[in-house]
């Protein structure tokens, strides 16, 4: 058995990264400042988007985006239930109604044809999720949204570096990225709203800093105009320079990180081809570059003779960490008991919610670590036969 615990995710920092954070601390300017401005520029250049606004989290980005779109009571927002809870929570908190559509059973992405039957005259927004590092099939989703005049905001939390048909996720439309520690690049906590709509970005910029008519940091002023006044009530979601300097350094290594993730994912794939109880996600059929945010497998619970939670527990006993991305939102307590969602509504989402787990995958892992995971998986399966 493996001697030390292998976590399912671990951020990667160099001594130079630590030094760079120290330099910001010593500089005397630690909140939103020149590094945040540079980080926005560099992330915009990397994805190819017209403009980018850094914030404290992707959730904060979604909050200001929903506010900018005036989502409120009587409105419906379409999103998958197979995603992190943040979007659905914010829809509910805005007084609007989340409308969950089922996902593809093997890619976990929402599809345009299912979306189309969920659209009503109350639909004010569609939020597709790029799952696990692969892109959603944007072309038909974009044409559906454009045809019905419905805005689209892509949840790109898993998609830093992902490409769809030769274009980076973020290059077009509006996308929200996350820099939470488990994501492909991290700022501790952080997020970025990318958009090709300058007027929308201006509102995001304003709403993320008190609704003042200025940014948290003005390059010309080297600070913030003390005379600035509130244009509309806003929030306090600006990213600090302590975080932004890390983001700049992580971004410079993102392609290298994703290359390592891809190599490890291919090793998993090869090894699990001979393990029928373990079913990896399928690559989408359209042209793309996968960022391998997560290596997700579904446990064939009948063949394995145990449920997924037991399986995760058995892996942990063998010093292998794993994650669960995600428990279907509509089956969680509040959504069941208060909003009345029931099992049976979203068959593919539910099937996966009962079977998925994320195996360790991070740039600092070695091929030997992958071997340890595969060995542990096989041992757990053998122990029950
Ligand atoms: C991580 C994540 C988020 C939220 O990101 P934060 O930066 O933690 O707010 C949103 N959606 C998905 C799919 C995520 O995985």
Tab-separated table of C-alpha atoms and ligand atoms in Angstrom:
chain	number	residue	atom	x	y	z
A	1	UNK	CA	0.000	0.000	0.000
A	2	UNK	CA	1.053	3.560	-0.660
A	3	UNK	CA	2.813	5.066	2.364
A	4	UNK	CA	1.713	8.717	2.144
A	5	UNK	CA	-1.745	10.072	1.321
A	6	UNK	CA	-2.223	11.118	-2.313
A	7	UNK	CA	-4.730	13.989	-2.414
A	8	UNK	CA	-7.026	14.220	-5.418
A	9	UNK	CA	-5.755	17.741	-6.140
A	10	UNK	CA	-2.847	19.910	-5.080
A	11	UNK	CA	-1.823	23.357	-6.333
A	12	UNK	CA	1.698	23.785	-7.663
A	13	UNK	CA	3.846	26.738	-6.601
A	14	UNK	CA	7.556	27.391	-7.080
A	15	UNK	CA	9.895	29.220	-4.705
A	16	UNK	CA	9.785	32.094	-7.216
A	17	UNK	CA	5.979	32.246	-6.814
A	18	UNK	CA	6.388	32.537	-3.049
A	19	UNK	CA	9.026	35.233	-3.586
A	20	UNK	CA	6.651	37.145	-5.919
A	21	UNK	CA	3.914	37.153	-3.261
A	22	UNK	CA	6.498	38.372	-0.752
A	23	UNK	CA	7.453	41.182	-3.130
A	24	UNK	CA	3.830	42.344	-3.275
A	25	UNK	CA	3.608	42.288	0.519
A	26	UNK	CA	6.800	44.339	0.778
A	27	UNK	CA	5.697	46.811	-1.915
A	28	UNK	CA	3.120	48.486	0.324
A	29	UNK	CA	0.258	48.012	-2.202
A	30	UNK	CA	-1.480	44.703	-1.549
A	31	UNK	CA	-5.092	45.191	-2.682
A	32	UNK	CA	-6.246	45.552	-6.298
A	33	UNK	CA	-3.400	47.290	-8.099
A	34	UNK	CA	-0.948	46.964	-10.957
A	35	UNK	CA	-0.775	43.138	-10.781
A	36	UNK	CA	-4.570	42.811	-11.004
A	37	UNK	CA	-4.585	45.108	-14.041
A	38	UNK	CA	-1.778	43.104	-15.674
A	39	UNK	CA	-3.441	39.811	-14.819
A	40	UNK	CA	-6.623	40.949	-16.605
A	41	UNK	CA	-4.585	41.998	-19.656
A	42	UNK	CA	-2.575	38.781	-19.768
A	43	UNK	CA	-5.550	36.493	-19.211
A	44	UNK	CA	-7.435	38.399	-21.921
A	45	UNK	CA	-4.519	37.962	-24.304
A	46	UNK	CA	-4.246	34.242	-23.473
A	47	UNK	CA	-7.911	33.462	-24.118
A	48	UNK	CA	-8.278	35.980	-26.930
A	49	UNK	CA	-11.201	37.787	-25.303
A	50	UNK	CA	-11.796	41.512	-25.765
A	51	UNK	CA	-11.771	42.260	-22.065
A	52	UNK	CA	-11.441	40.549	-18.708
A	53	UNK	CA	-12.356	41.555	-15.154
A	54	UNK	CA	-10.705	39.826	-12.186
A	55	UNK	CA	-12.774	39.124	-9.088
A	56	UNK	CA	-12.601	37.195	-5.827
A	57	UNK	CA	-14.267	34.076	-7.259
A	58	UNK	CA	-16.196	32.691	-10.204
A	59	UNK	CA	-19.241	32.749	-7.939
A	60	UNK	CA	-18.763	36.499	-7.453
A	61	UNK	CA	-18.472	36.823	-11.233
A	62	UNK	CA	-21.771	34.990	-11.708
A	63	UNK	CA	-23.382	37.170	-9.030
A	64	UNK	CA	-22.446	40.444	-10.729
A	65	UNK	CA	-23.348	38.968	-14.136
A	66	UNK	CA	-26.860	38.035	-12.930
A	67	UNK	CA	-27.172	41.532	-11.429
A	68	UNK	CA	-26.005	43.159	-14.674
A	69	UNK	CA	-28.617	41.134	-16.599
A	70	UNK	CA	-31.299	42.157	-14.041
A	71	UNK	CA	-32.262	38.542	-13.369
A	72	UNK	CA	-35.048	38.543	-10.777
A	73	UNK	CA	-38.482	37.263	-9.761
A	74	UNK	CA	-40.445	35.748	-12.640
A	75	UNK	CA	-37.307	34.985	-14.650
A	76	UNK	CA	-36.059	31.522	-15.536
A	77	UNK	CA	-32.396	30.587	-15.920
A	78	UNK	CA	-31.490	27.324	-17.631
A	79	UNK	CA	-28.480	25.406	-16.309
A	80	UNK	CA	-27.469	21.791	-15.720
A	81	UNK	CA	-27.967	20.263	-12.254
A	82	UNK	CA	-24.687	18.382	-12.785
A	83	UNK	CA	-22.422	21.264	-11.772
A	84	UNK	CA	-21.182	23.096	-8.710
A	85	UNK	CA	-24.016	24.607	-6.629
A	86	UNK	CA	-22.954	28.243	-7.013
A	87	UNK	CA	-24.972	29.175	-10.121
A	88	UNK	CA	-28.191	27.539	-8.915
A	89	UNK	CA	-27.818	29.176	-5.491
A	90	UNK	CA	-27.407	32.611	-7.045
A	91	UNK	CA	-30.430	32.118	-9.309
A	92	UNK	CA	-32.509	31.275	-6.228
A	93	UNK	CA	-31.042	34.163	-4.215
A	94	UNK	CA	-31.925	36.543	-7.075
A	95	UNK	CA	-35.548	35.423	-6.698
A	96	UNK	CA	-35.501	33.734	-10.112
A	97	UNK	CA	-36.260	30.104	-10.992
A	98	UNK	CA	-33.550	27.592	-11.899
A	99	UNK	CA	-34.593	25.341	-14.784
A	100	UNK	CA	-32.411	22.245	-14.868
A	101	UNK	CA	-31.787	20.389	-18.112
A	102	UNK	CA	-30.343	16.898	-18.257
A	103	UNK	CA	-26.801	16.315	-19.489
A	104	UNK	CA	-25.278	13.846	-21.906
A	105	UNK	CA	-24.690	10.609	-20.009
A	106	UNK	CA	-21.035	10.275	-21.050
A	107	UNK	CA	-19.710	13.853	-21.436
A	108	UNK	CA	-21.860	15.484	-18.709
A	109	UNK	CA	-22.500	18.467	-21.002
A	110	UNK	CA	-25.843	20.057	-21.800
A	111	UNK	CA	-26.963	19.716	-25.410
A	112	UNK	CA	-28.743	22.244	-27.612
A	113	UNK	CA	-31.719	19.995	-28.416
A	114	UNK	CA	-32.558	19.448	-24.740
A	115	UNK	CA	-32.040	23.144	-24.054
A	116	UNK	CA	-34.453	24.083	-26.757
A	117	UNK	CA	-37.364	22.228	-25.139
A	118	UNK	CA	-36.641	23.964	-21.801
A	119	UNK	CA	-36.815	27.504	-23.216
A	120	UNK	CA	-39.968	29.503	-22.398
A	121	UNK	CA	-40.866	33.188	-22.784
A	122	UNK	CA	-39.548	33.623	-19.224
A	123	UNK	CA	-36.036	32.329	-20.031
A	124	UNK	CA	-33.597	35.193	-19.348
A	125	UNK	CA	-30.277	33.353	-19.426
A	126	UNK	CA	-28.646	30.044	-20.334
A	127	UNK	CA	-25.544	28.860	-18.438
A	128	UNK	CA	-23.758	25.938	-20.128
A	129	UNK	CA	-20.903	24.312	-18.212
A	130	UNK	CA	-17.656	23.169	-19.831
A	131	UNK	CA	-17.247	19.917	-17.938
A	132	UNK	CA	-14.027	18.519	-16.498
A	133	UNK	CA	-11.846	20.451	-18.956
A	134	UNK	CA	-13.610	19.588	-22.217
A	135	UNK	CA	-15.762	22.196	-23.977
A	136	UNK	CA	-19.552	22.120	-24.347
A	137	UNK	CA	-20.762	22.046	-27.950
A	138	UNK	CA	-21.068	25.818	-28.252
A	139	UNK	CA	-22.029	26.251	-31.922
A	140	UNK	CA	-25.595	24.873	-31.679
A	141	UNK	CA	-26.066	26.376	-28.198
A	142	UNK	CA	-24.980	29.798	-29.474
A	143	UNK	CA	-27.276	29.657	-32.453
A	144	UNK	CA	-30.212	28.566	-30.278
A	145	UNK	CA	-29.560	31.421	-27.825
A	146	UNK	CA	-29.078	34.005	-30.578
A	147	UNK	CA	-32.231	32.819	-32.378
A	148	UNK	CA	-34.328	33.281	-29.223
A	149	UNK	CA	-32.532	36.445	-28.099
A	150	UNK	CA	-31.374	34.852	-24.833
A	151	UNK	CA	-27.985	35.777	-23.308
A	152	UNK	CA	-25.458	33.017	-22.738
A	153	UNK	CA	-22.862	32.912	-19.966
A	154	UNK	CA	-20.449	29.998	-20.123
A	155	UNK	CA	-19.319	28.475	-16.832
A	156	UNK	CA	-15.639	28.063	-17.693
A	157	UNK	CA	-14.482	27.139	-14.171
A	158	UNK	CA	-13.015	23.868	-15.545
A	159	UNK	CA	-11.849	25.326	-18.844
A	160	UNK	CA	-8.690	27.426	-18.454
A	161	UNK	CA	-6.781	26.454	-21.598
A	162	UNK	CA	-9.651	24.464	-23.143
A	163	UNK	CA	-10.204	24.940	-26.884
A	164	UNK	CA	-13.374	24.455	-28.894
A	165	UNK	CA	-13.038	24.106	-32.670
A	166	UNK	CA	-9.613	25.778	-32.653
A	167	UNK	CA	-10.632	28.662	-30.392
A	168	UNK	CA	-9.939	29.133	-26.679
A	169	UNK	CA	-12.921	29.012	-24.363
A	170	UNK	CA	-13.375	32.668	-23.409
A	171	UNK	CA	-12.474	34.030	-26.858
A	172	UNK	CA	-16.095	34.772	-27.757
A	173	UNK	CA	-19.251	35.644	-25.862
A	174	UNK	CA	-19.106	35.787	-22.049
A	175	UNK	CA	-17.341	33.205	-19.875
A	176	UNK	CA	-16.513	32.978	-16.198
A	177	UNK	CA	-13.314	31.259	-15.017
A	178	UNK	CA	-12.410	30.123	-11.502
A	179	UNK	CA	-9.014	30.175	-9.799
A	180	UNK	CA	-10.033	28.140	-6.755
A	181	UNK	CA	-7.120	25.951	-5.529
A	182	UNK	CA	-8.286	22.788	-7.285
A	183	UNK	CA	-8.703	24.464	-10.693
A	184	UNK	CA	-6.113	24.268	-13.492
A	185	UNK	CA	-4.550	27.509	-12.265
A	186	UNK	CA	-5.094	29.194	-8.921
A	187	UNK	CA	-4.891	32.507	-7.109
A	188	UNK	CA	-5.896	30.961	-3.766
A	189	UNK	CA	-9.438	32.110	-4.479
A	190	UNK	CA	-10.273	34.135	-7.565
A	191	UNK	CA	-12.180	34.356	-10.799
A	192	UNK	CA	-12.295	36.141	-14.140
A	193	UNK	CA	-15.159	37.340	-16.295
A	194	UNK	CA	-14.189	37.414	-19.984
A	195	UNK	CA	-16.451	39.066	-22.534
A	196	UNK	CA	-16.539	40.509	-26.017
A	197	UNK	CA	-19.204	43.008	-24.925
A	198	UNK	CA	-17.468	46.174	-23.634
A	199	UNK	CA	-20.670	47.677	-22.172
A	200	UNK	CA	-21.348	44.466	-20.207
A	201	UNK	CA	-17.750	44.428	-18.946
A	202	UNK	CA	-18.059	48.042	-17.784
A	203	UNK	CA	-21.053	47.035	-15.667
A	204	UNK	CA	-19.188	44.003	-14.281
A	205	UNK	CA	-16.234	46.242	-13.402
A	206	UNK	CA	-18.467	48.739	-11.657
A	207	UNK	CA	-20.650	46.175	-9.864
A	208	UNK	CA	-17.644	44.323	-8.496
A	209	UNK	CA	-16.423	47.484	-6.751
A	210	UNK	CA	-19.287	49.178	-4.890
A	211	UNK	CA	-20.938	50.392	-8.087
A	212	UNK	CA	-18.496	53.266	-8.266
A	213	UNK	CA	-17.935	54.748	-11.692
A	214	UNK	CA	-14.230	53.859	-11.455
A	215	UNK	CA	-12.199	50.700	-11.095
A	216	UNK	CA	-10.659	49.622	-7.798
A	217	UNK	CA	-7.321	50.665	-9.265
A	218	UNK	CA	-6.803	53.269	-11.935
A	219	UNK	CA	-3.584	52.947	-13.900
A	220	UNK	CA	-3.301	56.675	-14.532
A	221	UNK	CA	-4.005	57.627	-10.932
A	222	UNK	CA	-1.956	54.733	-9.484
A	223	UNK	CA	-4.812	54.385	-7.041
A	224	UNK	CA	-8.470	55.234	-7.000
A	225	UNK	CA	-10.064	58.608	-7.475
A	226	UNK	CA	-11.318	59.641	-4.019
A	227	UNK	CA	-14.029	61.722	-5.714
A	228	UNK	CA	-15.636	58.638	-7.339
A	229	UNK	CA	-19.342	58.244	-6.609
A	230	UNK	CA	-21.872	55.424	-6.734
A	231	UNK	CA	-23.514	55.012	-10.147
A	232	UNK	CA	-25.536	51.989	-8.992
A	233	UNK	CA	-25.272	49.917	-5.798
A	234	UNK	CA	-22.539	47.310	-6.195
A	235	UNK	CA	-20.631	44.621	-4.329
A	236	UNK	CA	-17.070	44.285	-2.992
A	237	UNK	CA	-15.558	41.550	-5.134
A	238	UNK	CA	-12.228	42.986	-6.351
A	239	UNK	CA	-9.190	40.661	-6.530
A	240	UNK	CA	-6.145	41.616	-4.434
A	241	UNK	CA	-2.681	42.033	-5.925
A	242	UNK	CA	-1.465	39.292	-3.559
A	243	UNK	CA	-3.749	36.911	-5.466
A	244	UNK	CA	-3.254	38.514	-8.881
A	245	UNK	CA	0.529	38.130	-8.832
A	246	UNK	CA	0.037	34.404	-8.285
A	247	UNK	CA	-2.470	34.340	-11.131
A	248	UNK	CA	0.020	35.952	-13.516
A	249	UNK	CA	2.664	33.387	-12.641
A	250	UNK	CA	0.250	30.451	-12.853
A	251	UNK	CA	-1.034	31.673	-16.219
A	252	UNK	CA	2.520	31.669	-17.571
A	253	UNK	CA	2.703	27.945	-16.700
A	254	UNK	CA	-0.871	26.988	-17.564
A	255	UNK	CA	-0.029	25.266	-20.863
A	256	UNK	CA	2.739	23.293	-19.152
A	257	UNK	CA	0.372	22.330	-16.292
A	258	UNK	CA	-2.270	21.214	-18.789
A	259	UNK	CA	0.258	19.199	-20.770
A	260	UNK	CA	1.195	17.297	-17.615
A	261	UNK	CA	-2.455	16.786	-16.736
A	262	UNK	CA	-3.062	15.387	-20.221
A	263	UNK	CA	-0.158	12.927	-19.968
A	264	UNK	CA	-1.429	11.642	-16.627
A	265	UNK	CA	-4.999	11.388	-17.926
A	266	UNK	CA	-3.805	9.275	-20.866
A	267	UNK	CA	-2.062	6.906	-18.436
A	268	UNK	CA	-5.294	6.511	-16.459
A	269	UNK	CA	-7.231	5.917	-19.629
A	270	UNK	CA	-4.914	3.214	-20.826
A	271	UNK	CA	-4.924	1.460	-17.454
A	272	UNK	CA	-8.715	1.558	-17.043
A	273	UNK	CA	-9.384	0.203	-20.529
A	274	UNK	CA	-8.934	-3.212	-18.881
A	275	UNK	CA	-11.106	-2.468	-15.813
A	276	UNK	CA	-14.764	-2.797	-16.852
A	277	UNK	CA	-16.115	-1.638	-13.470
A	278	UNK	CA	-14.580	1.802	-14.026
A	279	UNK	CA	-16.057	3.912	-16.834
A	280	UNK	CA	-14.236	7.159	-17.690
A	281	UNK	CA	-16.088	10.074	-19.288
A	282	UNK	CA	-16.098	10.122	-23.068
A	283	UNK	CA	-14.351	12.786	-25.128
A	284	UNK	CA	-16.811	14.995	-26.996
A	285	UNK	CA	-17.002	14.137	-30.720
A	286	UNK	CA	-16.259	17.661	-32.044
A	287	UNK	CA	-12.766	19.194	-32.425
A	288	UNK	CA	-11.375	20.397	-29.098
A	289	UNK	CA	-8.371	20.600	-26.791
A	290	UNK	CA	-9.051	19.081	-23.384
A	291	UNK	CA	-7.614	20.883	-20.334
A	292	UNK	CA	-8.060	17.759	-18.154
A	293	UNK	CA	-9.284	19.652	-15.122
A	294	UNK	CA	-10.585	16.397	-13.640
A	295	UNK	CA	-10.191	12.704	-14.333
A	296	UNK	CA	-13.717	11.499	-13.650
A	297	UNK	CA	-14.799	7.869	-13.682
A	298	UNK	CA	-18.173	6.281	-13.052
A	299	UNK	CA	-18.246	3.172	-10.904
A	300	UNK	CA	-20.384	0.404	-12.354
A	301	UNK	CA	-21.995	-0.247	-8.983
A	302	UNK	CA	-23.670	-3.513	-10.039
A	303	UNK	CA	-20.496	-5.091	-11.359
A	304	UNK	CA	-18.412	-3.714	-8.500
A	305	UNK	CA	-20.875	-4.953	-5.865
A	306	UNK	CA	-20.559	-1.741	-3.859
A	307	UNK	CA	-21.802	1.818	-4.025
A	308	UNK	CA	-19.665	4.799	-4.936
A	309	UNK	CA	-19.374	6.176	-1.395
A	310	UNK	CA	-18.085	2.826	-0.108
A	311	UNK	CA	-15.639	2.714	-3.015
A	312	UNK	CA	-14.306	6.208	-2.175
A	313	UNK	CA	-13.955	5.179	1.463
A	314	UNK	CA	-12.017	2.038	0.492
A	315	UNK	CA	-9.677	4.109	-1.690
A	316	UNK	CA	-9.076	6.469	1.205
A	317	UNK	CA	-8.149	3.518	3.450
A	318	UNK	CA	-5.484	2.776	0.854
A	319	UNK	CA	-4.194	6.383	1.024
A	320	UNK	CA	-5.815	7.498	-2.228
A	321	UNK	CA	-7.914	10.675	-2.152
A	322	UNK	CA	-10.815	11.248	-4.498
A	323	UNK	CA	-13.402	13.949	-5.151
A	324	UNK	CA	-17.061	14.069	-6.142
A	325	UNK	CA	-17.849	16.444	-9.007
A	326	UNK	CA	-20.727	16.703	-8.515
A	327	UNK	CA	-23.745	15.637	-6.460
A	328	UNK	CA	-26.743	16.594	-8.594
A	329	UNK	CA	-28.046	19.934	-7.370
A	330	UNK	CA	-31.746	19.098	-7.656
A	331	UNK	CA	-31.278	16.178	-5.240
A	332	UNK	CA	-29.759	18.324	-2.480
A	333	UNK	CA	-31.842	19.094	0.611
A	334	UNK	CA	-32.966	22.653	-0.146
A	335	UNK	CA	-33.766	21.931	-3.768
A	336	UNK	CA	-35.768	18.804	-2.812
A	337	UNK	CA	-37.543	20.032	0.262
A	338	UNK	CA	-38.092	23.713	-0.440
A	339	UNK	CA	-38.212	23.868	-4.223
A	340	UNK	CA	-39.826	20.431	-4.673
A	341	UNK	CA	-37.420	18.854	-7.160
A	342	UNK	CA	-37.682	15.066	-7.337
A	343	UNK	CA	-35.551	12.140	-8.377
A	344	UNK	CA	-36.593	11.012	-11.855
A	345	UNK	CA	-36.517	14.474	-13.417
A	346	UNK	CA	-32.993	14.181	-14.879
A	347	UNK	CA	-32.090	10.521	-15.508
A	348	UNK	CA	-28.565	10.984	-16.901
A	349	UNK	CA	-27.644	13.516	-14.219
A	350	UNK	CA	-28.921	11.197	-11.483
A	351	UNK	CA	-27.227	8.111	-12.915
A	352	UNK	CA	-23.910	9.952	-12.859
A	353	UNK	CA	-24.520	11.626	-9.504
A	354	UNK	CA	-24.692	8.154	-7.926
A	355	UNK	CA	-21.586	6.830	-9.663
A	356	UNK	CA	-19.002	9.534	-10.338
A	357	UNK	CA	-15.761	10.181	-8.571
A	358	UNK	CA	-12.696	12.226	-9.490
A	359	UNK	CA	-9.345	10.466	-9.189
A	360	UNK	CA	-6.145	12.322	-8.237
A	361	UNK	CA	-4.967	14.601	-11.051
A	362	UNK	CA	-2.593	17.537	-10.646
A	363	UNK	CA	0.587	18.697	-12.383
A	364	UNK	CA	2.924	17.591	-9.582
A	365	UNK	CA	1.789	13.958	-9.818
A	366	UNK	CA	4.076	11.311	-11.271
A	367	UNK	CA	3.298	8.293	-13.454
A	368	UNK	CA	4.072	6.197	-10.346
A	369	UNK	CA	1.296	8.029	-8.486
A	370	UNK	CA	-1.118	7.093	-11.278
A	371	UNK	CA	0.088	3.507	-10.917
A	372	UNK	CA	-0.658	3.636	-7.172
A	373	UNK	CA	-4.201	4.827	-7.863
A	374	UNK	CA	-4.824	2.121	-10.449
A	375	UNK	CA	-3.441	-0.560	-8.117
A	376	UNK	CA	-5.644	0.659	-5.274
A	377	UNK	CA	-8.723	0.704	-7.541
A	378	UNK	CA	-8.045	-2.881	-8.621
A	379	UNK	CA	-7.454	-3.983	-5.023
A	380	UNK	CA	-10.718	-2.461	-3.839
A	381	UNK	CA	-12.615	-4.157	-6.674
A	382	UNK	CA	-10.910	-7.512	-6.022
A	383	UNK	CA	-11.671	-7.340	-2.288
A	384	UNK	CA	-15.424	-7.532	-2.990
A	385	UNK	CA	-15.483	-10.391	-5.474
B	1	LIG	C1	-15.345	25.793	-8.960
B	1	LIG	C2	-16.585	25.967	-9.746
B	1	LIG	C3	-17.353	27.124	-9.677
B	1	LIG	C4	-17.143	28.194	-8.655
B	1	LIG	O1	-15.893	28.765	-8.655
B	1	LIG	P1	-15.438	29.650	-7.406
B	1	LIG	O2	-14.246	30.392	-7.924
B	1	LIG	O3	-15.112	28.708	-6.306
B	1	LIG	O4	-16.555	30.565	-7.060
B	1	LIG	C5	-18.415	27.271	-10.550
B	1	LIG	N1	-18.735	26.300	-11.425
B	1	LIG	C6	-18.043	25.151	-11.503
B	1	LIG	C7	-18.437	24.136	-12.527
B	1	LIG	C8	-16.960	24.943	-10.652
B	1	LIG	O5	-16.295	23.771	-10.713
